[in-house]
Tab-separated table of C-alpha atoms in Angstrom:
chain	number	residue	atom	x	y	z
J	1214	UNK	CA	-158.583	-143.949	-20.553
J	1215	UNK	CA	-159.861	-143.416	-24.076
J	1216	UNK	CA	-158.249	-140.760	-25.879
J	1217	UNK	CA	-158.178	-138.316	-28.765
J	1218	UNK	CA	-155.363	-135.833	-29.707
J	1219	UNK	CA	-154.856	-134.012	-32.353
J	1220	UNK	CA	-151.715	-131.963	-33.462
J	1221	UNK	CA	-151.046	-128.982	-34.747
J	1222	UNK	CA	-153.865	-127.381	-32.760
J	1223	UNK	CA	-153.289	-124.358	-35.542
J	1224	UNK	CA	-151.823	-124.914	-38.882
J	1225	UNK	CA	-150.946	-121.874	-41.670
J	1226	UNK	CA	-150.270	-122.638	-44.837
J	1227	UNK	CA	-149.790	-120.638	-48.084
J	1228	UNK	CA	-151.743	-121.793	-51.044
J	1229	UNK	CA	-150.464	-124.948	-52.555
J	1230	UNK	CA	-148.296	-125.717	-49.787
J	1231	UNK	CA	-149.314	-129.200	-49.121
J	1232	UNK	CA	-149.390	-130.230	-45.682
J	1233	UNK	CA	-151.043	-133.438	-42.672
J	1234	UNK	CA	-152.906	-132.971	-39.972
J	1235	UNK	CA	-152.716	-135.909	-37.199
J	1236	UNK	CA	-155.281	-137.538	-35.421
J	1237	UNK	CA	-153.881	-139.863	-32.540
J	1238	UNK	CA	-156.011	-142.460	-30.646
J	1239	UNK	CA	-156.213	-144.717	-27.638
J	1240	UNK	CA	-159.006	-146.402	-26.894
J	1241	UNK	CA	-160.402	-150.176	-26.956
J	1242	UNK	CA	-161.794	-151.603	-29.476
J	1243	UNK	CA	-162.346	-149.088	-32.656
J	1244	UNK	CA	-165.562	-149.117	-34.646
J	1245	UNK	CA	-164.862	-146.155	-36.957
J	1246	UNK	CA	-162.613	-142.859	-37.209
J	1247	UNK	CA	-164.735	-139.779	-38.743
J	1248	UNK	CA	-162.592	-136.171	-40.017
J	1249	UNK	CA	-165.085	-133.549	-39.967
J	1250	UNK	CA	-164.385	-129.909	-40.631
J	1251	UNK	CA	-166.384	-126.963	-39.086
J	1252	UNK	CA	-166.472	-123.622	-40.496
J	1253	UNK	CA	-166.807	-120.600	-37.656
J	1254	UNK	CA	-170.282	-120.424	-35.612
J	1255	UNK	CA	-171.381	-123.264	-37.626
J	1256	UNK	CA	-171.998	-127.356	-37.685
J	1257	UNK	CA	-169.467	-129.719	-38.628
J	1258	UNK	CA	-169.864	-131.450	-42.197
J	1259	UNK	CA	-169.079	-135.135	-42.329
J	1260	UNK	CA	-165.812	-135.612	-44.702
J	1261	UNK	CA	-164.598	-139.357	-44.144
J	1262	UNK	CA	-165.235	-142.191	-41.994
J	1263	UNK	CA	-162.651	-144.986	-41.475
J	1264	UNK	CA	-162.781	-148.709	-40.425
J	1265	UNK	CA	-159.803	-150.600	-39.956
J	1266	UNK	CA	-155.976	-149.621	-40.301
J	1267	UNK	CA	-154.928	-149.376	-44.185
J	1268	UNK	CA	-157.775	-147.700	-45.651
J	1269	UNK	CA	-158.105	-144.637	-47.313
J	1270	UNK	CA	-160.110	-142.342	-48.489
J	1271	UNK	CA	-160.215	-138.868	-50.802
J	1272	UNK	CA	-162.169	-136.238	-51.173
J	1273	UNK	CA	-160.751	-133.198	-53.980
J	1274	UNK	CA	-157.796	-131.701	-51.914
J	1275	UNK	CA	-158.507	-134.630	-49.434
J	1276	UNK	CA	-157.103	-137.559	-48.543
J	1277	UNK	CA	-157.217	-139.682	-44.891
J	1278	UNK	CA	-155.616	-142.670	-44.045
J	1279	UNK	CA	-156.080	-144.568	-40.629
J	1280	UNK	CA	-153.162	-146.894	-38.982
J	1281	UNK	CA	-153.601	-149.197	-35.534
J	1282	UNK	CA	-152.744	-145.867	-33.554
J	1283	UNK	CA	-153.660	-142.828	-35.631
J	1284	UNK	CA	-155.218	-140.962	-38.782
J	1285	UNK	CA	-154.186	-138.558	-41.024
J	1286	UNK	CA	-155.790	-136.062	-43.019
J	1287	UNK	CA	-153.558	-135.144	-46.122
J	1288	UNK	CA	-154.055	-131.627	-47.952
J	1289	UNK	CA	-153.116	-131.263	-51.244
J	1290	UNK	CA	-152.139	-127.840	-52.786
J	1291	UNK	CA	-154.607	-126.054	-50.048
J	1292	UNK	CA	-156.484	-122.951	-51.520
J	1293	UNK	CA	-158.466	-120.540	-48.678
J	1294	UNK	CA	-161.826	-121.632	-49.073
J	1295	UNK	CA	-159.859	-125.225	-47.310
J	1296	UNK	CA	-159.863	-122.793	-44.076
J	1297	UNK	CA	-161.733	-124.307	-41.619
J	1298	UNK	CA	-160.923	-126.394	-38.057
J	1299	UNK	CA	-160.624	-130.234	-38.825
J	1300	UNK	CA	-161.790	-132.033	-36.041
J	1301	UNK	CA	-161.159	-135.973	-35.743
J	1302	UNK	CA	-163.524	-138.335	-34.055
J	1303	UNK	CA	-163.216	-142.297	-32.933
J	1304	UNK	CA	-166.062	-144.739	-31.887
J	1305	UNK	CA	-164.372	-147.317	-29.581
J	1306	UNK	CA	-166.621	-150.286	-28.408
J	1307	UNK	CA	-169.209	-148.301	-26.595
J	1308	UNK	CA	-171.843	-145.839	-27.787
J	1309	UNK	CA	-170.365	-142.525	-27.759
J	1310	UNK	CA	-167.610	-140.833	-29.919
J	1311	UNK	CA	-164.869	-139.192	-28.277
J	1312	UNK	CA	-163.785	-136.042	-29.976
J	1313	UNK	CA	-160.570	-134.471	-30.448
J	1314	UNK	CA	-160.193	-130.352	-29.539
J	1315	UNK	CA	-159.491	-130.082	-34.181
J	1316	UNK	CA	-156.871	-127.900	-35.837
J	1317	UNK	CA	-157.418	-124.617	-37.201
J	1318	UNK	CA	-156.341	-124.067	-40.833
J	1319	UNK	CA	-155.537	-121.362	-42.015
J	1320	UNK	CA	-154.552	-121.120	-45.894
J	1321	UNK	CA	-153.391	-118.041	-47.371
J	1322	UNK	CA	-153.419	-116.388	-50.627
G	281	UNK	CA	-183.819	-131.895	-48.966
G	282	UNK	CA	-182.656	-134.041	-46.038
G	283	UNK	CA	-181.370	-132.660	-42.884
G	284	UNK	CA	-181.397	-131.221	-39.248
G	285	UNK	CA	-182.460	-128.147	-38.254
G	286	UNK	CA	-182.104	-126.182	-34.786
G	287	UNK	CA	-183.341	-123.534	-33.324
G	288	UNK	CA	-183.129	-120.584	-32.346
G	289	UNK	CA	-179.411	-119.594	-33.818
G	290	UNK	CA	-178.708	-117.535	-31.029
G	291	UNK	CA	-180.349	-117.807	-27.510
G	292	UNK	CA	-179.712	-115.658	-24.637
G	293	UNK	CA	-181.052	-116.803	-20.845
G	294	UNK	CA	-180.920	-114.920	-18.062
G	295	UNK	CA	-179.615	-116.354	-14.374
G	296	UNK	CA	-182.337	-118.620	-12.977
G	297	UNK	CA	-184.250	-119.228	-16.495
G	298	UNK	CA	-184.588	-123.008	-17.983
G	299	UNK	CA	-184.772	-122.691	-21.995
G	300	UNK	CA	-185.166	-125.115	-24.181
G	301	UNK	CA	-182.793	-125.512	-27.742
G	302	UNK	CA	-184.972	-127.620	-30.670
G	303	UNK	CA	-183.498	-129.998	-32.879
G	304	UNK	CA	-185.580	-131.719	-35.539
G	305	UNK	CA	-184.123	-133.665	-38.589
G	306	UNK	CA	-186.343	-135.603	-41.196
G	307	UNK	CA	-183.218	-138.142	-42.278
G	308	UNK	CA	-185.513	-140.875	-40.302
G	309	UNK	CA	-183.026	-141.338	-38.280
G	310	UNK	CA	-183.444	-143.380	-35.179
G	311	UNK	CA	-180.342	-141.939	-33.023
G	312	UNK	CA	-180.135	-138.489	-31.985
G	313	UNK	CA	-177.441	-136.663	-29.846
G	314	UNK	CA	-176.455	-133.459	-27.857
G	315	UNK	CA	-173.437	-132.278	-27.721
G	316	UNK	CA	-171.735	-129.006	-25.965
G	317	UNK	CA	-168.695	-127.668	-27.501
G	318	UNK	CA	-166.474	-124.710	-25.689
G	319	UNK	CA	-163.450	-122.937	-26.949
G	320	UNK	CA	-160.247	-125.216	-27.022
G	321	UNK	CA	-161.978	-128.445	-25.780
G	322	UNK	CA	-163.335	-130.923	-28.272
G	323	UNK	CA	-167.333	-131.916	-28.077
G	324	UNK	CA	-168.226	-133.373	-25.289
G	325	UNK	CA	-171.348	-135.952	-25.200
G	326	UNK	CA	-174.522	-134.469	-23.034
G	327	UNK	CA	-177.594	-137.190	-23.832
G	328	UNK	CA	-178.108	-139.349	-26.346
G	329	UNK	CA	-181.543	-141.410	-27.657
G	330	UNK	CA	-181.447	-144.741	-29.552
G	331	UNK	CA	-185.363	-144.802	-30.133
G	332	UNK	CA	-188.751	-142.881	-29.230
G	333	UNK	CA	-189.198	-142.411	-25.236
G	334	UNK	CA	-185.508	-143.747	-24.605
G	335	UNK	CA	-182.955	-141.638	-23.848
G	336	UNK	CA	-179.491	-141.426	-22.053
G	337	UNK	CA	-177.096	-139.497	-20.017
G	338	UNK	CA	-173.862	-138.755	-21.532
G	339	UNK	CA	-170.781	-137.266	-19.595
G	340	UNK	CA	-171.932	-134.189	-19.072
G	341	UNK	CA	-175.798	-134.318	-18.301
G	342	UNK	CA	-176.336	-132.517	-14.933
G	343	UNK	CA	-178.008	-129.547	-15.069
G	344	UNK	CA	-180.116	-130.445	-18.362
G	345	UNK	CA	-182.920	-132.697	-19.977
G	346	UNK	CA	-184.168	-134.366	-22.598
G	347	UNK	CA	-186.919	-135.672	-24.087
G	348	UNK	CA	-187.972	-137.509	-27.161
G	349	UNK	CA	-191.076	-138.651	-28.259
G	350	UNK	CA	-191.484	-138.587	-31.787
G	351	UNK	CA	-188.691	-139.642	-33.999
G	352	UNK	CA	-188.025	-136.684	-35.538
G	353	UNK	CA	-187.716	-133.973	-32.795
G	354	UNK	CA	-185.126	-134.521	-29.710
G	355	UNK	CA	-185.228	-131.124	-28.080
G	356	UNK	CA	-182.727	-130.277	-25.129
G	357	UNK	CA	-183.408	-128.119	-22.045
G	358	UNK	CA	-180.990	-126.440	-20.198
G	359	UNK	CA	-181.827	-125.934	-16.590
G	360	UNK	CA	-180.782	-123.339	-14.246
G	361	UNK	CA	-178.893	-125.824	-12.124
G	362	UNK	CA	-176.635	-125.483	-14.866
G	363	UNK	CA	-174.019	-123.126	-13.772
G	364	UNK	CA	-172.248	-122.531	-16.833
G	365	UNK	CA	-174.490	-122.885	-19.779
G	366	UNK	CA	-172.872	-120.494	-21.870
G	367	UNK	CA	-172.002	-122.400	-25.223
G	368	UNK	CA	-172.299	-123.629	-28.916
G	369	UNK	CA	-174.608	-126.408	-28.590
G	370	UNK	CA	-174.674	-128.910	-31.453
G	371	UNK	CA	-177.496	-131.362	-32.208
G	372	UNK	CA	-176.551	-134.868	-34.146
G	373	UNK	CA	-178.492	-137.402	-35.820
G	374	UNK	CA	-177.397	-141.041	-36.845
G	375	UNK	CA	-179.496	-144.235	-38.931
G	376	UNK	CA	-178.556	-146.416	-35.631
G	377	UNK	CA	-176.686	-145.888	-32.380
G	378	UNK	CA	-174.229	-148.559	-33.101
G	379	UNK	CA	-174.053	-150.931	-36.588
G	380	UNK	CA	-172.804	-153.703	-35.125
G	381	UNK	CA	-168.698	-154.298	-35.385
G	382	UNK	CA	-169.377	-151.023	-37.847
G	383	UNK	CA	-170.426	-147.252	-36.326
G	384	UNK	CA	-173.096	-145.580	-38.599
G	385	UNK	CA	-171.712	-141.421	-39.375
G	386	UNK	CA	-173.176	-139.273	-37.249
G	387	UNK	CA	-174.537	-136.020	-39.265
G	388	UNK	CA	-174.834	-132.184	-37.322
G	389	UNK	CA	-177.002	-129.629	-37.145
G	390	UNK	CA	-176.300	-125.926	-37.674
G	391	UNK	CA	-176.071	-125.039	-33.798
G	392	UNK	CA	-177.338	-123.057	-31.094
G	393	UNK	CA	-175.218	-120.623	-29.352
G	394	UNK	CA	-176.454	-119.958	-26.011
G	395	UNK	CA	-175.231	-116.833	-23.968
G	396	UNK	CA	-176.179	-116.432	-20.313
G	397	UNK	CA	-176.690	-112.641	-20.002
Protein backbone atom coordinates (compact mmCIF):
# COMPACT_ATOMS: atom_id res chain seq x y z
CA UNK A 1 0.00 0.00 0.00
CA UNK A 2 1.23 3.47 -0.88
CA UNK A 3 2.38 5.41 1.91
CA UNK A 4 3.32 8.75 3.44
CA UNK A 5 4.77 9.43 6.96
CA UNK A 6 6.08 12.08 8.30
CA UNK A 7 8.02 12.53 11.67
CA UNK A 8 8.09 14.67 14.20
CA UNK A 9 4.33 15.21 13.99
CA UNK A 10 5.30 18.53 16.28
CA UNK A 11 8.63 20.11 16.28
CA UNK A 12 9.79 23.31 18.78
CA UNK A 13 12.58 25.01 18.15
CA UNK A 14 14.19 28.21 19.53
CA UNK A 15 15.30 30.73 17.01
CA UNK A 16 18.36 29.74 15.14
CA UNK A 17 18.29 26.33 16.28
CA UNK A 18 18.59 24.57 13.05
CA UNK A 19 16.73 21.52 12.70
CA UNK A 20 14.99 18.41 9.63
CA UNK A 21 11.85 17.44 9.22
CA UNK A 22 11.36 13.84 7.46
CA UNK A 23 9.19 12.84 4.87
CA UNK A 24 9.17 8.91 4.35
CA UNK A 25 7.60 7.16 1.30
CA UNK A 26 6.43 3.88 -0.14
CA UNK A 27 4.80 3.74 -3.06
CA UNK A 28 5.44 2.54 -6.85
CA UNK A 29 6.74 4.35 -9.18
CA UNK A 30 7.43 8.21 -8.03
CA UNK A 31 6.63 11.11 -10.32
CA UNK A 32 7.40 13.99 -7.93
CA UNK A 33 7.71 14.81 -4.02
CA UNK A 34 6.09 18.41 -3.17
CA UNK A 35 6.86 20.19 0.76
CA UNK A 36 4.16 22.55 1.26
CA UNK A 37 3.59 24.53 4.41
CA UNK A 38 0.12 25.70 5.68
CA UNK A 39 -0.37 28.44 8.01
CA UNK A 40 -3.63 27.95 10.54
CA UNK A 41 -7.28 28.04 8.82
CA UNK A 42 -5.55 28.64 5.66
CA UNK A 43 -4.28 26.94 2.11
CA UNK A 44 -1.08 25.37 1.71
CA UNK A 45 1.66 27.37 -0.39
CA UNK A 46 3.72 25.31 -2.77
CA UNK A 47 7.57 25.41 -1.46
CA UNK A 48 9.50 22.61 -3.53
CA UNK A 49 8.83 19.88 -5.81
CA UNK A 50 11.29 16.98 -6.30
CA UNK A 51 12.01 14.42 -9.11
CA UNK A 52 14.40 11.82 -8.67
CA UNK A 53 16.72 10.86 -5.60
CA UNK A 54 19.82 13.43 -5.32
CA UNK A 55 18.24 16.61 -5.99
CA UNK A 56 17.88 19.51 -4.06
CA UNK A 57 16.42 22.41 -3.69
CA UNK A 58 16.45 25.90 -1.40
CA UNK A 59 14.37 28.34 -0.62
CA UNK A 60 15.89 31.31 2.20
CA UNK A 61 15.88 29.19 5.48
CA UNK A 62 14.99 26.20 3.13
CA UNK A 63 16.50 23.47 1.86
CA UNK A 64 14.91 19.74 0.67
CA UNK A 65 16.60 16.93 -0.53
CA UNK A 66 14.85 13.64 -1.80
CA UNK A 67 16.61 9.97 -1.56
CA UNK A 68 15.02 6.45 -3.12
CA UNK A 69 12.96 6.22 0.26
CA UNK A 70 12.50 9.68 1.75
CA UNK A 71 12.77 13.65 1.78
CA UNK A 72 13.93 16.05 3.96
CA UNK A 73 13.18 19.49 4.62
CA UNK A 74 16.27 21.28 6.26
CA UNK A 75 15.72 24.60 8.42
CA UNK A 76 18.32 26.83 8.81
CA UNK A 77 18.58 29.24 11.84
CA UNK A 78 14.49 29.15 12.09
CA UNK A 79 12.98 32.61 13.12
CA UNK A 80 8.89 32.55 14.16
CA UNK A 81 7.40 33.79 11.19
CA UNK A 82 8.98 29.83 9.88
CA UNK A 83 5.91 28.61 12.22
CA UNK A 84 3.72 26.85 10.24
CA UNK A 85 2.77 22.79 9.64
CA UNK A 86 5.00 21.35 6.74
CA UNK A 87 3.16 18.89 5.03
CA UNK A 88 4.95 16.45 2.41
CA UNK A 89 3.27 15.07 -0.64
CA UNK A 90 4.33 12.15 -3.35
CA UNK A 91 2.78 11.42 -6.85
CA UNK A 92 3.42 7.68 -7.47
CA UNK A 93 2.38 6.33 -10.99
CA UNK A 94 -1.27 7.09 -10.79
CA UNK A 95 -3.19 10.37 -10.68
CA UNK A 96 -3.57 11.32 -7.20
CA UNK A 97 -1.06 12.55 -4.50
CA UNK A 98 -1.00 10.91 -1.30
CA UNK A 99 -0.45 13.26 1.56
CA UNK A 100 1.31 12.96 4.69
CA UNK A 101 -0.67 14.14 8.24
CA UNK A 102 2.67 17.44 8.22
CA UNK A 103 4.58 18.59 11.29
CA UNK A 104 3.79 21.47 13.30
CA UNK A 105 6.62 23.99 13.87
CA UNK A 106 6.82 25.85 16.29
CA UNK A 107 9.87 28.44 16.53
CA UNK A 108 10.35 30.55 19.42
CA UNK A 109 11.78 33.82 20.21
CA UNK B 1 -2.87 38.40 -10.31
CA UNK B 2 -3.14 34.64 -10.84
CA UNK B 3 -4.90 32.38 -8.52
CA UNK B 4 -7.84 30.38 -6.91
CA UNK B 5 -10.40 31.61 -5.05
CA UNK B 6 -13.20 29.82 -2.81
CA UNK B 7 -16.00 30.58 -1.32
CA UNK B 8 -17.68 31.20 1.24
CA UNK B 9 -14.70 31.15 4.09
CA UNK B 10 -16.87 29.76 6.51
CA UNK B 11 -20.10 27.71 5.79
CA UNK B 12 -22.41 26.33 8.26
CA UNK B 13 -25.27 23.52 7.09
CA UNK B 14 -27.73 22.30 9.02
CA UNK B 15 -28.70 18.25 9.24
CA UNK B 16 -30.46 17.29 6.01
CA UNK B 17 -29.19 20.48 3.86
CA UNK B 18 -26.94 19.89 0.51
CA UNK B 19 -24.59 23.13 0.07
CA UNK B 20 -22.47 23.75 -2.36
CA UNK B 21 -18.46 25.18 -1.71
CA UNK B 22 -17.15 27.30 -5.11
CA UNK B 23 -13.81 27.13 -6.35
CA UNK B 24 -12.76 29.20 -9.35
CA UNK B 25 -9.06 29.89 -10.39
CA UNK B 26 -8.05 31.87 -13.63
CA UNK B 27 -4.30 30.05 -13.82
CA UNK B 28 -5.98 28.24 -17.07
CA UNK B 29 -5.48 25.40 -15.60
CA UNK B 30 -6.94 22.25 -17.00
CA UNK B 31 -6.89 19.97 -13.66
CA UNK B 32 -8.81 20.80 -10.72
CA UNK B 33 -9.17 18.90 -7.33
CA UNK B 34 -11.09 18.55 -3.96
CA UNK B 35 -9.69 17.69 -1.17
CA UNK B 36 -11.03 17.23 2.67
CA UNK B 37 -8.59 17.69 5.36
CA UNK B 38 -9.50 16.81 9.28
CA UNK B 39 -7.43 17.28 12.34
CA UNK B 40 -4.39 14.80 12.54
CA UNK B 41 -5.03 13.05 9.15
CA UNK B 42 -3.31 14.30 6.04
CA UNK B 43 -5.64 15.43 2.83
CA UNK B 44 -7.44 13.02 1.55
CA UNK B 45 -8.49 13.07 -2.36
CA UNK B 46 -12.55 13.58 -2.86
CA UNK B 47 -12.94 14.20 -6.98
CA UNK B 48 -10.79 15.25 -9.32
CA UNK B 49 -11.35 16.74 -13.23
CA UNK B 50 -8.73 16.48 -16.01
CA UNK B 51 -10.88 18.62 -18.56
CA UNK B 52 -14.44 20.39 -19.04
CA UNK B 53 -17.49 17.82 -18.38
CA UNK B 54 -14.97 15.06 -17.05
CA UNK B 55 -14.64 14.40 -13.73
CA UNK B 56 -13.63 11.62 -11.17
CA UNK B 57 -14.16 9.98 -7.91
CA UNK B 58 -11.38 10.05 -5.55
CA UNK B 59 -11.22 7.97 -2.22
CA UNK B 60 -13.54 9.60 -0.48
CA UNK B 61 -16.50 10.67 -2.86
CA UNK B 62 -19.74 9.27 -1.31
CA UNK B 63 -21.93 11.57 -0.07
CA UNK B 64 -20.81 14.53 -2.54
CA UNK B 65 -20.69 15.88 -6.24
CA UNK B 66 -19.14 17.58 -8.67
CA UNK B 67 -19.45 19.27 -11.60
CA UNK B 68 -17.41 21.13 -14.11
CA UNK B 69 -18.26 22.77 -17.06
CA UNK B 70 -16.28 25.63 -17.77
CA UNK B 71 -12.61 25.53 -17.18
CA UNK B 72 -12.36 27.84 -14.70
CA UNK B 73 -15.02 26.98 -12.02
CA UNK B 74 -15.11 23.25 -10.40
CA UNK B 75 -17.59 23.75 -7.60
CA UNK B 76 -18.21 20.85 -4.98
CA UNK B 77 -21.50 19.90 -3.29
CA UNK B 78 -21.80 18.27 -0.24
CA UNK B 79 -24.87 16.18 0.15
CA UNK B 80 -26.75 15.24 3.14
CA UNK B 81 -25.90 11.59 2.69
CA UNK B 82 -22.79 12.81 3.95
CA UNK B 83 -22.74 11.99 7.55
CA UNK B 84 -19.85 13.79 8.66
CA UNK B 85 -19.26 16.82 6.58
CA UNK B 86 -17.81 18.85 9.13
CA UNK B 87 -14.32 20.04 7.72
CA UNK B 88 -11.64 22.34 6.06
CA UNK B 89 -12.24 21.75 2.53
CA UNK B 90 -9.43 22.69 0.14
CA UNK B 91 -9.80 23.30 -3.60
CA UNK B 92 -6.53 22.61 -6.01
CA UNK B 93 -5.70 23.48 -9.41
CA UNK B 94 -2.87 21.97 -11.69
CA UNK B 95 -1.61 22.90 -15.76
CA UNK B 96 -2.26 18.93 -16.39
CA UNK B 97 -3.35 15.93 -14.37
CA UNK B 98 -0.22 14.07 -15.02
CA UNK B 99 3.09 15.44 -17.24
CA UNK B 100 4.07 12.42 -18.41
CA UNK B 101 7.14 10.51 -16.37
CA UNK B 102 6.98 14.27 -14.61
CA UNK B 103 3.81 15.44 -12.12
CA UNK B 104 2.88 19.15 -12.80
CA UNK B 105 2.62 21.17 -8.84
CA UNK B 106 -0.57 21.28 -7.78
CA UNK B 107 -1.45 24.99 -6.39
CA UNK B 108 -4.43 25.55 -3.33
CA UNK B 109 -6.98 27.64 -2.66
CA UNK B 110 -7.66 29.54 0.56
CA UNK B 111 -10.37 26.97 1.94
CA UNK B 112 -13.73 26.48 3.08
CA UNK B 113 -14.45 25.43 6.52
CA UNK B 114 -17.68 23.80 6.75
CA UNK B 115 -19.45 23.27 10.21
CA UNK B 116 -22.59 21.14 10.46
CA UNK B 117 -24.64 23.00 13.12
Amino acid sequence: EDQVTQSPEALRLQEGESSSLNCSYTVSGLRGLFWYRQDPGKGPEFLFTLYSAGEEKEKERLKATLTKKESFLHITAPKPEDSATYLCAVHPGYNKLIFGAGTRLAVHP
Amino acid sequence: DGGITQSPKYLFRKEGQNVTLSCEQNLNHDAMYWYRQDPGQGLRLIYYSQIVNDFQKGDIAEGYSVSREKKESFPLTVTSAQKNPTAFYLCASSIRLAGGKRTDTQYFGPGTRLTVL
